[in-house]
Amino acid sequence: MSVKNVSEVRYFAACNSCRGFVSFYDDVFSGLNRLYIIKGGPGTGKSRLMRDVAADAVSRGYRAELYYCSSDPNSLDGLILPELSVGLLDGTSPHAREPQFPGIRDEIINLGAFWNGDALLLRRTEIEDLMLQKNRKYIQCYHYLNALQSVNIACNRLVFDAVNTEKIRTCADRILKNLKSGDVFQKRYGLRSAVSMRGYVTLPTYEEIAQNRIVIRDRYRTAPLLLGALLKAVEQKKQICTVSPCPIDPDVLEAIYIPSLDLSVYTDYATCASDADASLIHMDRFLSAEALRQNRAKLRFGKRCSQALLESANEELSEIGQLHFQLESIFTAAMNFAKKEALTADLISEIYANRRN
């Protein structure tokens, strides 16, 4: 199944990481002819608006790229309709966005126009308290993820002495033996995983969009070495690719898709389900068993620490989710959704009127 045959493609465009909140929205939403920036509080219908636009586009035969919230994977934060060169983006914190070319390319959709400001003002203290609690818990979550990254770095130092990097480069060359030279290198971002209020969540995108698939079996998290080698080769060949940075450490990759080969390569620790039709690469083949044996006890201890820290980060995000849902209920009660739905219908008409022009 190639990407051109998938009506809805799902990604994240940001992550809760060891460095805090890391956003790729500026990269993902660049180069569009039209960008609608949606403003409004939690529970005001930003995600629903984008879902309605996406559903309408798919019903007309267009492809929709859906970008989910990295904290709440059930909520949409962005939408791109590639064939129309149109995007919709939640322009509120933490990925706040203002128009760069107002009226020419960028338009603001203000859902705040449909809420009862007096009703919200009556609950000002409650709203402010919930927001402060959320911010404190995000800080604690990022402390846990930073500590997790420190453990991972310590384990990586124990493992990398056992790695045969020359064999990894040879493997990358073999995977890309049919990759021809292109005109220009282009790297797009589409994250498949997120550390969220619902745990470590992975979308099956890289499995769904490619006819050719390679799963990397990776016990010691050395797969980024192979994925990095693949990315470097794609850059040298001046080809296009989509990459998925690791949500915990965005400096390394978790997956890559190369359209000219219709090929996805991705790690097994983030797969959604078994993929019987995919080829398999074991990273153990590039490791010295003797070198690993000397540090086995330390690596087991590091794995236990990593799991505990990830669970703690997820617990903080789960509590953030409960606070967020309380905020949503306050704003939802103050909204006039009939007027918001009318705006959605007008927006859909505008998108296709611009298409005809």
mmCIF file of C-alpha atoms in Angstrom:
data_model
loop_
_atom_site.group_PDB
_atom_site.id
_atom_site.type_symbol
_atom_site.label_atom_id
_atom_site.label_comp_id
_atom_site.label_asym_id
_atom_site.label_seq_id
_atom_site.Cartn_x
_atom_site.Cartn_y
_atom_site.Cartn_z
ATOM 1 C CA MET A 1 0.000 0.000 0.000
ATOM 2 C CA SER A 2 1.649 3.231 -1.080
ATOM 3 C CA VAL A 3 0.922 6.624 0.418
ATOM 4 C CA LYS A 4 -1.008 7.769 -2.631
ATOM 5 C CA ASN A 5 -3.631 5.080 -1.901
ATOM 6 C CA VAL A 6 -4.140 6.012 1.761
ATOM 7 C CA SER A 7 -6.974 8.512 2.258
ATOM 8 C CA GLU A 8 -5.942 9.491 5.799
ATOM 9 C CA VAL A 9 -2.318 9.609 6.948
ATOM 10 C CA ARG A 10 -1.757 10.066 10.679
ATOM 11 C CA TYR A 11 1.217 11.645 12.438
ATOM 12 C CA PHE A 12 2.295 13.684 15.421
ATOM 13 C CA ALA A 13 4.124 16.955 14.789
ATOM 14 C CA ALA A 14 5.480 17.537 18.300
ATOM 15 C CA CYS A 15 6.603 15.547 21.315
ATOM 16 C CA ASN A 16 7.024 15.561 25.067
ATOM 17 C CA SER A 17 10.751 14.909 25.261
ATOM 18 C CA CYS A 18 13.832 14.991 27.460
ATOM 19 C CA ARG A 19 14.198 18.651 26.417
ATOM 20 C CA GLY A 20 10.593 19.541 27.209
ATOM 21 C CA PHE A 21 8.011 20.214 24.527
ATOM 22 C CA VAL A 22 9.588 20.019 21.059
ATOM 23 C CA SER A 23 7.561 21.201 18.070
ATOM 24 C CA PHE A 24 8.049 20.446 14.370
ATOM 25 C CA TYR A 25 4.956 22.419 13.349
ATOM 26 C CA ASP A 26 6.895 25.177 11.600
ATOM 27 C CA ASP A 27 8.571 22.596 9.354
ATOM 28 C CA VAL A 28 5.442 20.510 8.776
ATOM 29 C CA PHE A 29 3.195 23.451 7.885
ATOM 30 C CA SER A 30 5.645 25.383 5.718
ATOM 31 C CA GLY A 31 5.173 25.890 1.976
ATOM 32 C CA LEU A 32 1.373 25.771 1.915
ATOM 33 C CA ASN A 33 -0.661 28.107 -0.274
ATOM 34 C CA ARG A 34 -3.248 28.591 2.471
ATOM 35 C CA LEU A 35 -2.974 28.159 6.252
ATOM 36 C CA TYR A 36 -5.882 28.626 8.647
ATOM 37 C CA ILE A 37 -4.698 29.252 12.227
ATOM 38 C CA ILE A 38 -7.362 28.310 14.762
ATOM 39 C CA LYS A 39 -7.545 30.212 18.041
ATOM 40 C CA GLY A 40 -9.666 29.287 21.040
ATOM 41 C CA GLY A 41 -9.560 27.675 24.466
ATOM 42 C CA PRO A 42 -9.751 23.961 25.353
ATOM 43 C CA GLY A 43 -13.092 22.398 24.508
ATOM 44 C CA THR A 44 -14.071 25.056 21.962
ATOM 45 C CA GLY A 45 -14.154 22.646 19.013
ATOM 46 C CA LYS A 46 -10.767 23.172 17.309
ATOM 47 C CA SER A 47 -10.186 19.443 16.883
ATOM 48 C CA ARG A 48 -13.768 18.800 15.748
ATOM 49 C CA LEU A 49 -13.507 21.572 13.159
ATOM 50 C CA MET A 50 -10.422 19.956 11.636
ATOM 51 C CA ARG A 51 -12.020 16.494 11.695
ATOM 52 C CA ASP A 52 -15.068 17.825 9.850
ATOM 53 C CA VAL A 53 -12.894 19.495 7.189
ATOM 54 C CA ALA A 54 -10.835 16.312 6.815
ATOM 55 C CA ALA A 55 -13.912 14.086 6.509
ATOM 56 C CA ASP A 56 -15.367 16.361 3.846
ATOM 57 C CA ALA A 57 -12.092 16.354 1.892
ATOM 58 C CA VAL A 58 -11.819 12.552 1.997
ATOM 59 C CA SER A 59 -15.443 12.250 0.824
ATOM 60 C CA ARG A 60 -14.440 14.341 -2.215
ATOM 61 C CA GLY A 61 -11.508 12.017 -2.983
ATOM 62 C CA TYR A 62 -8.703 14.088 -1.474
ATOM 63 C CA ARG A 63 -6.035 12.805 0.911
ATOM 64 C CA ALA A 64 -5.857 14.177 4.450
ATOM 65 C CA GLU A 65 -2.765 14.317 6.671
ATOM 66 C CA LEU A 66 -3.909 14.368 10.293
ATOM 67 C CA TYR A 67 -1.573 15.623 13.025
ATOM 68 C CA TYR A 68 -2.571 14.512 16.498
ATOM 69 C CA CYS A 69 -1.863 16.128 19.865
ATOM 70 C CA SER A 70 1.221 14.546 21.431
ATOM 71 C CA SER A 71 -0.292 14.843 24.925
ATOM 72 C CA ASP A 72 -3.800 13.653 23.974
ATOM 73 C CA PRO A 73 -3.654 11.359 20.916
ATOM 74 C CA ASN A 74 -7.448 11.459 20.647
ATOM 75 C CA SER A 75 -7.322 15.145 19.751
ATOM 76 C CA LEU A 76 -6.284 16.746 16.464
ATOM 77 C CA ASP A 77 -3.831 19.658 16.432
ATOM 78 C CA GLY A 78 -3.345 20.010 12.691
ATOM 79 C CA LEU A 79 -4.550 19.023 9.222
ATOM 80 C CA ILE A 80 -2.983 19.265 5.776
ATOM 81 C CA LEU A 81 -4.783 18.645 2.485
ATOM 82 C CA PRO A 82 -1.721 18.140 0.239
ATOM 83 C CA GLU A 83 -3.499 18.212 -3.122
ATOM 84 C CA LEU A 84 -5.139 21.525 -2.205
ATOM 85 C CA SER A 85 -2.022 22.922 -0.478
ATOM 86 C CA VAL A 86 -4.253 23.885 2.465
ATOM 87 C CA GLY A 87 -3.517 23.501 6.148
ATOM 88 C CA LEU A 88 -5.403 24.005 9.398
ATOM 89 C CA LEU A 89 -3.476 24.382 12.635
ATOM 90 C CA ASP A 90 -4.301 24.776 16.309
ATOM 91 C CA GLY A 91 -2.430 28.021 16.898
ATOM 92 C CA THR A 92 -2.639 28.018 20.705
ATOM 93 C CA SER A 93 0.018 27.164 23.300
ATOM 94 C CA PRO A 94 2.246 25.154 23.425
ATOM 95 C CA HIS A 95 2.519 25.389 19.612
ATOM 96 C CA ALA A 96 1.303 28.975 19.367
ATOM 97 C CA ARG A 97 1.316 30.338 15.836
ATOM 98 C CA GLU A 98 0.666 33.812 14.466
ATOM 99 C CA PRO A 99 0.119 34.724 10.795
ATOM 100 C CA GLN A 100 3.330 35.349 8.884
ATOM 101 C CA PHE A 101 1.517 36.504 5.742
ATOM 102 C CA PRO A 102 -1.904 37.647 7.029
ATOM 103 C CA GLY A 103 -4.625 37.825 4.438
ATOM 104 C CA ILE A 104 -2.296 36.637 1.690
ATOM 105 C CA ARG A 105 -1.609 33.108 2.893
ATOM 106 C CA ASP A 106 -2.589 32.968 6.571
ATOM 107 C CA GLU A 107 -6.031 33.450 8.085
ATOM 108 C CA ILE A 108 -7.068 33.388 11.748
ATOM 109 C CA ILE A 109 -10.167 31.443 12.755
ATOM 110 C CA ASN A 110 -11.231 32.814 16.136
ATOM 111 C CA LEU A 111 -13.490 30.377 17.981
ATOM 112 C CA GLY A 112 -13.371 32.755 20.928
ATOM 113 C CA ALA A 113 -15.971 34.788 19.058
ATOM 114 C CA PHE A 114 -18.510 32.088 19.942
ATOM 115 C CA TRP A 115 -18.031 31.831 23.692
ATOM 116 C CA ASN A 116 -19.755 33.657 26.529
ATOM 117 C CA GLY A 117 -16.979 35.740 28.025
ATOM 118 C CA ASP A 118 -19.043 36.692 31.077
ATOM 119 C CA ALA A 119 -19.616 33.012 31.915
ATOM 120 C CA LEU A 120 -15.879 32.320 31.669
ATOM 121 C CA LEU A 121 -15.034 35.363 33.778
ATOM 122 C CA LEU A 122 -17.189 34.016 36.609
ATOM 123 C CA ARG A 123 -14.902 30.957 36.727
ATOM 124 C CA ARG A 124 -11.651 32.837 36.269
ATOM 125 C CA THR A 125 -10.033 31.633 39.521
ATOM 126 C CA GLU A 126 -10.876 28.001 38.748
ATOM 127 C CA ILE A 127 -9.531 28.274 35.195
ATOM 128 C CA GLU A 128 -6.291 29.902 36.324
ATOM 129 C CA ASP A 129 -5.759 27.279 39.050
ATOM 130 C CA LEU A 130 -6.274 24.395 36.627
ATOM 131 C CA MET A 131 -3.824 25.941 34.157
ATOM 132 C CA LEU A 132 -1.187 26.432 36.866
ATOM 133 C CA GLN A 133 -1.587 22.823 37.990
ATOM 134 C CA LYS A 134 -1.126 21.646 34.400
ATOM 135 C CA ASN A 135 2.055 23.690 33.988
ATOM 136 C CA ARG A 136 3.568 22.310 37.206
ATOM 137 C CA LYS A 137 2.842 18.752 36.159
ATOM 138 C CA TYR A 138 4.364 19.302 32.720
ATOM 139 C CA ILE A 139 7.556 20.509 34.412
ATOM 140 C CA GLN A 140 7.628 17.364 36.573
ATOM 141 C CA CYS A 141 6.990 15.175 33.526
ATOM 142 C CA TYR A 142 9.929 16.727 31.704
ATOM 143 C CA HIS A 143 12.186 16.148 34.727
ATOM 144 C CA TYR A 144 11.332 12.445 34.512
ATOM 145 C CA LEU A 145 11.988 12.333 30.758
ATOM 146 C CA ASN A 146 15.283 14.170 31.195
ATOM 147 C CA ALA A 147 16.332 11.628 33.818
ATOM 148 C CA LEU A 148 15.237 8.840 31.461
ATOM 149 C CA GLN A 149 17.461 10.257 28.740
ATOM 150 C CA SER A 150 20.416 10.343 31.157
ATOM 151 C CA VAL A 151 19.890 6.640 31.869
ATOM 152 C CA ASN A 152 19.645 5.915 28.141
ATOM 153 C CA ILE A 153 22.892 7.782 27.487
ATOM 154 C CA ALA A 154 24.652 5.792 30.204
ATOM 155 C CA CYS A 155 23.402 2.525 28.677
ATOM 156 C CA ASN A 156 24.325 3.651 25.166
ATOM 157 C CA ARG A 157 27.906 4.209 26.270
ATOM 158 C CA LEU A 158 28.020 0.617 27.504
ATOM 159 C CA VAL A 159 26.582 -0.695 24.224
ATOM 160 C CA PHE A 160 28.250 1.399 21.541
ATOM 161 C CA ASP A 161 31.696 -0.065 22.225
ATOM 162 C CA ALA A 162 30.165 -3.335 21.040
ATOM 163 C CA VAL A 163 28.833 -1.872 17.774
ATOM 164 C CA ASN A 164 30.405 -2.586 14.386
ATOM 165 C CA THR A 165 29.593 0.674 12.593
ATOM 166 C CA GLU A 166 31.146 -0.495 9.324
ATOM 167 C CA LYS A 167 28.658 -3.360 9.119
ATOM 168 C CA ILE A 168 25.824 -0.919 9.762
ATOM 169 C CA ARG A 169 26.951 1.321 6.887
ATOM 170 C CA THR A 170 27.194 -1.724 4.612
ATOM 171 C CA CYS A 171 23.674 -2.746 5.587
ATOM 172 C CA ALA A 172 22.371 0.758 4.839
ATOM 173 C CA ASP A 173 24.032 0.685 1.415
ATOM 174 C CA ARG A 174 22.417 -2.660 0.675
ATOM 175 C CA ILE A 175 18.951 -1.435 1.685
ATOM 176 C CA LEU A 176 19.297 1.588 -0.611
ATOM 177 C CA LYS A 177 21.075 -0.120 -3.509
ATOM 178 C CA ASN A 178 18.230 0.825 -5.885
ATOM 179 C CA LEU A 179 17.991 4.444 -4.743
ATOM 180 C CA LYS A 180 18.654 6.737 -7.694
ATOM 181 C CA SER A 181 19.927 10.311 -7.517
ATOM 182 C CA GLY A 182 17.296 13.017 -7.394
ATOM 183 C CA ASP A 183 17.206 16.767 -7.836
ATOM 184 C CA VAL A 184 16.983 18.084 -4.292
ATOM 185 C CA PHE A 185 17.080 16.674 -0.770
ATOM 186 C CA GLN A 186 13.914 17.251 1.243
ATOM 187 C CA LYS A 187 13.234 16.013 4.766
ATOM 188 C CA ARG A 188 9.710 16.114 6.120
ATOM 189 C CA TYR A 189 8.745 15.383 9.706
ATOM 190 C CA GLY A 190 6.002 12.980 10.694
ATOM 191 C CA LEU A 191 6.290 11.477 14.175
ATOM 192 C CA ARG A 192 4.750 8.065 14.675
ATOM 193 C CA SER A 193 5.013 7.952 18.497
ATOM 194 C CA ALA A 194 4.274 10.142 21.511
ATOM 195 C CA VAL A 195 4.728 10.041 25.273
ATOM 196 C CA SER A 196 1.166 10.940 26.186
ATOM 197 C CA MET A 197 -1.568 10.836 28.797
ATOM 198 C CA ARG A 198 -2.495 7.460 27.261
ATOM 199 C CA GLY A 199 0.999 6.002 27.563
ATOM 200 C CA TYR A 200 3.607 5.536 24.851
ATOM 201 C CA VAL A 201 1.318 5.685 21.832
ATOM 202 C CA THR A 202 2.312 4.690 18.315
ATOM 203 C CA LEU A 203 0.391 5.330 15.110
ATOM 204 C CA PRO A 204 0.615 2.657 12.359
ATOM 205 C CA THR A 205 1.415 5.221 9.671
ATOM 206 C CA TYR A 206 4.797 3.966 8.512
ATOM 207 C CA GLU A 207 3.367 0.464 8.241
ATOM 208 C CA GLU A 208 0.366 1.679 6.236
ATOM 209 C CA ILE A 209 1.936 4.041 3.717
ATOM 210 C CA ALA A 210 4.616 1.759 2.237
ATOM 211 C CA GLN A 211 4.462 -1.309 0.053
ATOM 212 C CA ASN A 212 8.016 -2.224 1.112
ATOM 213 C CA ARG A 213 8.722 -2.380 4.837
ATOM 214 C CA ILE A 214 11.664 -3.258 7.049
ATOM 215 C CA VAL A 215 11.265 -3.741 10.799
ATOM 216 C CA ILE A 216 14.368 -3.271 12.947
ATOM 217 C CA ARG A 217 14.540 -5.608 15.947
ATOM 218 C CA ASP A 218 16.415 -3.541 18.501
ATOM 219 C CA ARG A 219 17.077 -4.702 22.059
ATOM 220 C CA TYR A 220 19.718 -2.103 22.935
ATOM 221 C CA ARG A 221 18.410 0.960 21.037
ATOM 222 C CA THR A 222 21.145 1.000 18.451
ATOM 223 C CA ALA A 223 18.645 1.304 15.570
ATOM 224 C CA PRO A 224 19.204 5.092 15.352
ATOM 225 C CA LEU A 225 22.679 4.300 13.981
ATOM 226 C CA LEU A 226 21.176 2.425 11.027
ATOM 227 C CA LEU A 227 18.366 4.922 10.514
ATOM 228 C CA GLY A 228 20.868 7.786 10.646
ATOM 229 C CA ALA A 229 22.989 6.056 8.005
ATOM 230 C CA LEU A 230 19.913 5.697 5.790
ATOM 231 C CA LEU A 231 19.053 9.383 6.199
ATOM 232 C CA LYS A 232 22.593 10.425 5.338
ATOM 233 C CA ALA A 233 22.501 8.322 2.172
ATOM 234 C CA VAL A 234 19.121 9.802 1.160
ATOM 235 C CA GLU A 235 20.581 13.283 1.613
ATOM 236 C CA GLN A 236 23.618 12.425 -0.497
ATOM 237 C CA LYS A 237 21.328 11.112 -3.241
ATOM 238 C CA LYS A 238 19.223 14.295 -3.064
ATOM 239 C CA GLN A 239 15.993 12.437 -2.508
ATOM 240 C CA ILE A 240 12.841 13.108 -0.488
ATOM 241 C CA CYS A 241 12.025 11.375 2.777
ATOM 242 C CA THR A 242 9.768 11.572 5.816
ATOM 243 C CA VAL A 243 11.387 10.931 9.195
ATOM 244 C CA SER A 244 10.059 10.184 12.641
ATOM 245 C CA PRO A 245 12.279 11.475 15.458
ATOM 246 C CA CYS A 246 12.143 9.559 18.729
ATOM 247 C CA PRO A 247 9.719 11.400 21.053
ATOM 248 C CA ILE A 248 11.991 11.027 24.078
ATOM 249 C CA ASP A 249 15.160 12.051 22.228
ATOM 250 C CA PRO A 250 14.245 14.011 19.062
ATOM 251 C CA ASP A 251 17.898 14.042 17.955
ATOM 252 C CA VAL A 252 17.640 10.402 16.839
ATOM 253 C CA LEU A 253 15.258 8.642 14.473
ATOM 254 C CA GLU A 254 12.625 6.015 15.075
ATOM 255 C CA ALA A 255 11.514 5.563 11.449
ATOM 256 C CA ILE A 256 12.067 6.765 7.884
ATOM 257 C CA TYR A 257 9.931 6.608 4.730
ATOM 258 C CA ILE A 258 11.504 6.973 1.263
ATOM 259 C CA PRO A 259 8.797 7.592 -1.378
ATOM 260 C CA SER A 260 10.964 6.848 -4.428
ATOM 261 C CA LEU A 261 11.464 3.303 -3.110
ATOM 262 C CA ASP A 262 8.023 3.150 -1.445
ATOM 263 C CA LEU A 263 9.989 1.936 1.580
ATOM 264 C CA SER A 264 9.462 2.345 5.314
ATOM 265 C CA VAL A 265 12.091 1.338 7.854
ATOM 266 C CA TYR A 266 11.056 1.469 11.507
ATOM 267 C CA THR A 267 11.933 0.126 14.949
ATOM 268 C CA ASP A 268 10.152 -2.785 16.583
ATOM 269 C CA TYR A 269 9.773 -1.130 20.010
ATOM 270 C CA ALA A 270 7.231 1.257 18.521
ATOM 271 C CA THR A 271 5.305 -1.066 16.194
ATOM 272 C CA CYS A 272 1.542 -1.229 16.642
ATOM 273 C CA ALA A 273 1.140 -4.834 15.541
ATOM 274 C CA SER A 274 3.109 -7.660 14.021
ATOM 275 C CA ASP A 275 3.925 -7.072 10.376
ATOM 276 C CA ALA A 276 4.269 -10.491 8.772
ATOM 277 C CA ASP A 277 4.939 -9.047 5.315
ATOM 278 C CA ALA A 278 7.860 -6.869 6.419
ATOM 279 C CA SER A 279 11.516 -7.814 6.196
ATOM 280 C CA LEU A 280 13.380 -8.068 9.491
ATOM 281 C CA ILE A 281 16.785 -6.780 10.573
ATOM 282 C CA HIS A 282 18.219 -7.757 13.963
ATOM 283 C CA MET A 283 20.553 -5.103 15.333
ATOM 284 C CA ASP A 284 22.235 -7.870 17.380
ATOM 285 C CA ARG A 285 24.062 -8.890 14.207
ATOM 286 C CA PHE A 286 26.078 -5.665 14.440
ATOM 287 C CA LEU A 287 27.000 -6.162 18.112
ATOM 288 C CA SER A 288 29.776 -8.057 19.839
ATOM 289 C CA ALA A 289 28.137 -10.581 22.157
ATOM 290 C CA GLU A 290 31.255 -10.738 24.338
ATOM 291 C CA ALA A 291 31.369 -6.973 24.826
ATOM 292 C CA LEU A 292 27.681 -6.942 25.777
ATOM 293 C CA ARG A 293 28.094 -9.857 28.181
ATOM 294 C CA GLN A 294 30.489 -7.845 30.320
ATOM 295 C CA ASN A 295 27.825 -5.182 30.931
ATOM 296 C CA ARG A 296 24.661 -7.285 30.966
ATOM 297 C CA ALA A 297 23.797 -6.613 34.641
ATOM 298 C CA LYS A 298 24.250 -2.849 34.217
ATOM 299 C CA LEU A 299 22.101 -2.861 31.086
ATOM 300 C CA ARG A 300 19.319 -4.773 32.870
ATOM 301 C CA PHE A 301 19.423 -2.247 35.701
ATOM 302 C CA GLY A 302 19.302 0.628 33.200
ATOM 303 C CA LYS A 303 16.257 -0.903 31.495
ATOM 304 C CA ARG A 304 14.401 -1.131 34.822
ATOM 305 C CA CYS A 305 15.238 2.502 35.589
ATOM 306 C CA SER A 306 14.088 3.603 32.138
ATOM 307 C CA GLN A 307 10.774 1.793 32.448
ATOM 308 C CA ALA A 308 10.108 3.287 35.891
ATOM 309 C CA LEU A 309 10.895 6.829 34.727
ATOM 310 C CA LEU A 310 8.729 6.462 31.621
ATOM 311 C CA GLU A 311 5.845 5.208 33.750
ATOM 312 C CA SER A 312 6.251 8.211 36.060
ATOM 313 C CA ALA A 313 6.193 10.606 33.092
ATOM 314 C CA ASN A 314 3.053 8.915 31.768
ATOM 315 C CA GLU A 315 1.393 9.224 35.185
ATOM 316 C CA GLU A 316 2.038 12.972 35.203
ATOM 317 C CA LEU A 317 0.589 13.261 31.701
ATOM 318 C CA SER A 318 -2.444 11.234 32.724
ATOM 319 C CA GLU A 319 -3.087 13.669 35.581
ATOM 320 C CA ILE A 320 -2.555 16.560 33.151
ATOM 321 C CA GLY A 321 -5.247 14.988 31.006
ATOM 322 C CA GLN A 322 -7.748 15.010 33.864
ATOM 323 C CA LEU A 323 -7.042 18.684 34.519
ATOM 324 C CA HIS A 324 -7.377 19.449 30.818
ATOM 325 C CA PHE A 325 -10.745 17.700 30.612
ATOM 326 C CA GLN A 326 -11.963 19.857 33.512
ATOM 327 C CA LEU A 327 -10.907 22.946 31.578
ATOM 328 C CA GLU A 328 -12.614 21.656 28.451
ATOM 329 C CA SER A 329 -15.909 21.207 30.314
ATOM 330 C CA ILE A 330 -15.797 24.841 31.491
ATOM 331 C CA PHE A 331 -15.157 26.247 28.011
ATOM 332 C CA THR A 332 -17.590 23.845 26.334
ATOM 333 C CA ALA A 333 -20.397 25.028 28.596
ATOM 334 C CA ALA A 334 -19.721 28.621 27.511
ATOM 335 C CA MET A 335 -19.677 27.939 23.759
ATOM 336 C CA ASN A 336 -22.309 28.564 21.097
ATOM 337 C CA PHE A 337 -21.605 25.530 18.929
ATOM 338 C CA ALA A 338 -24.371 26.273 16.442
ATOM 339 C CA LYS A 339 -22.470 29.355 15.319
ATOM 340 C CA LYS A 340 -19.209 27.378 15.265
ATOM 341 C CA GLU A 341 -20.752 24.708 13.038
ATOM 342 C CA ALA A 342 -21.980 27.408 10.658
ATOM 343 C CA LEU A 343 -18.417 28.749 10.489
ATOM 344 C CA THR A 344 -17.171 25.241 9.659
ATOM 345 C CA ALA A 345 -19.585 24.979 6.733
ATOM 346 C CA ASP A 346 -18.520 28.411 5.463
ATOM 347 C CA LEU A 347 -14.841 27.455 5.788
ATOM 348 C CA ILE A 348 -15.328 24.277 3.754
ATOM 349 C CA SER A 349 -17.057 26.273 1.024
ATOM 350 C CA GLU A 350 -14.215 28.810 1.044
ATOM 351 C CA ILE A 351 -11.550 26.113 0.695
ATOM 352 C CA TYR A 352 -13.107 24.752 -2.475
ATOM 353 C CA ALA A 353 -14.047 28.151 -3.848
ATOM 354 C CA ASN A 354 -10.333 29.058 -3.636
ATOM 355 C CA ARG A 355 -9.568 25.762 -5.361
ATOM 356 C CA ARG A 356 -11.742 26.720 -8.322
ATOM 357 C CA ASN A 357 -10.091 30.117 -8.506
#
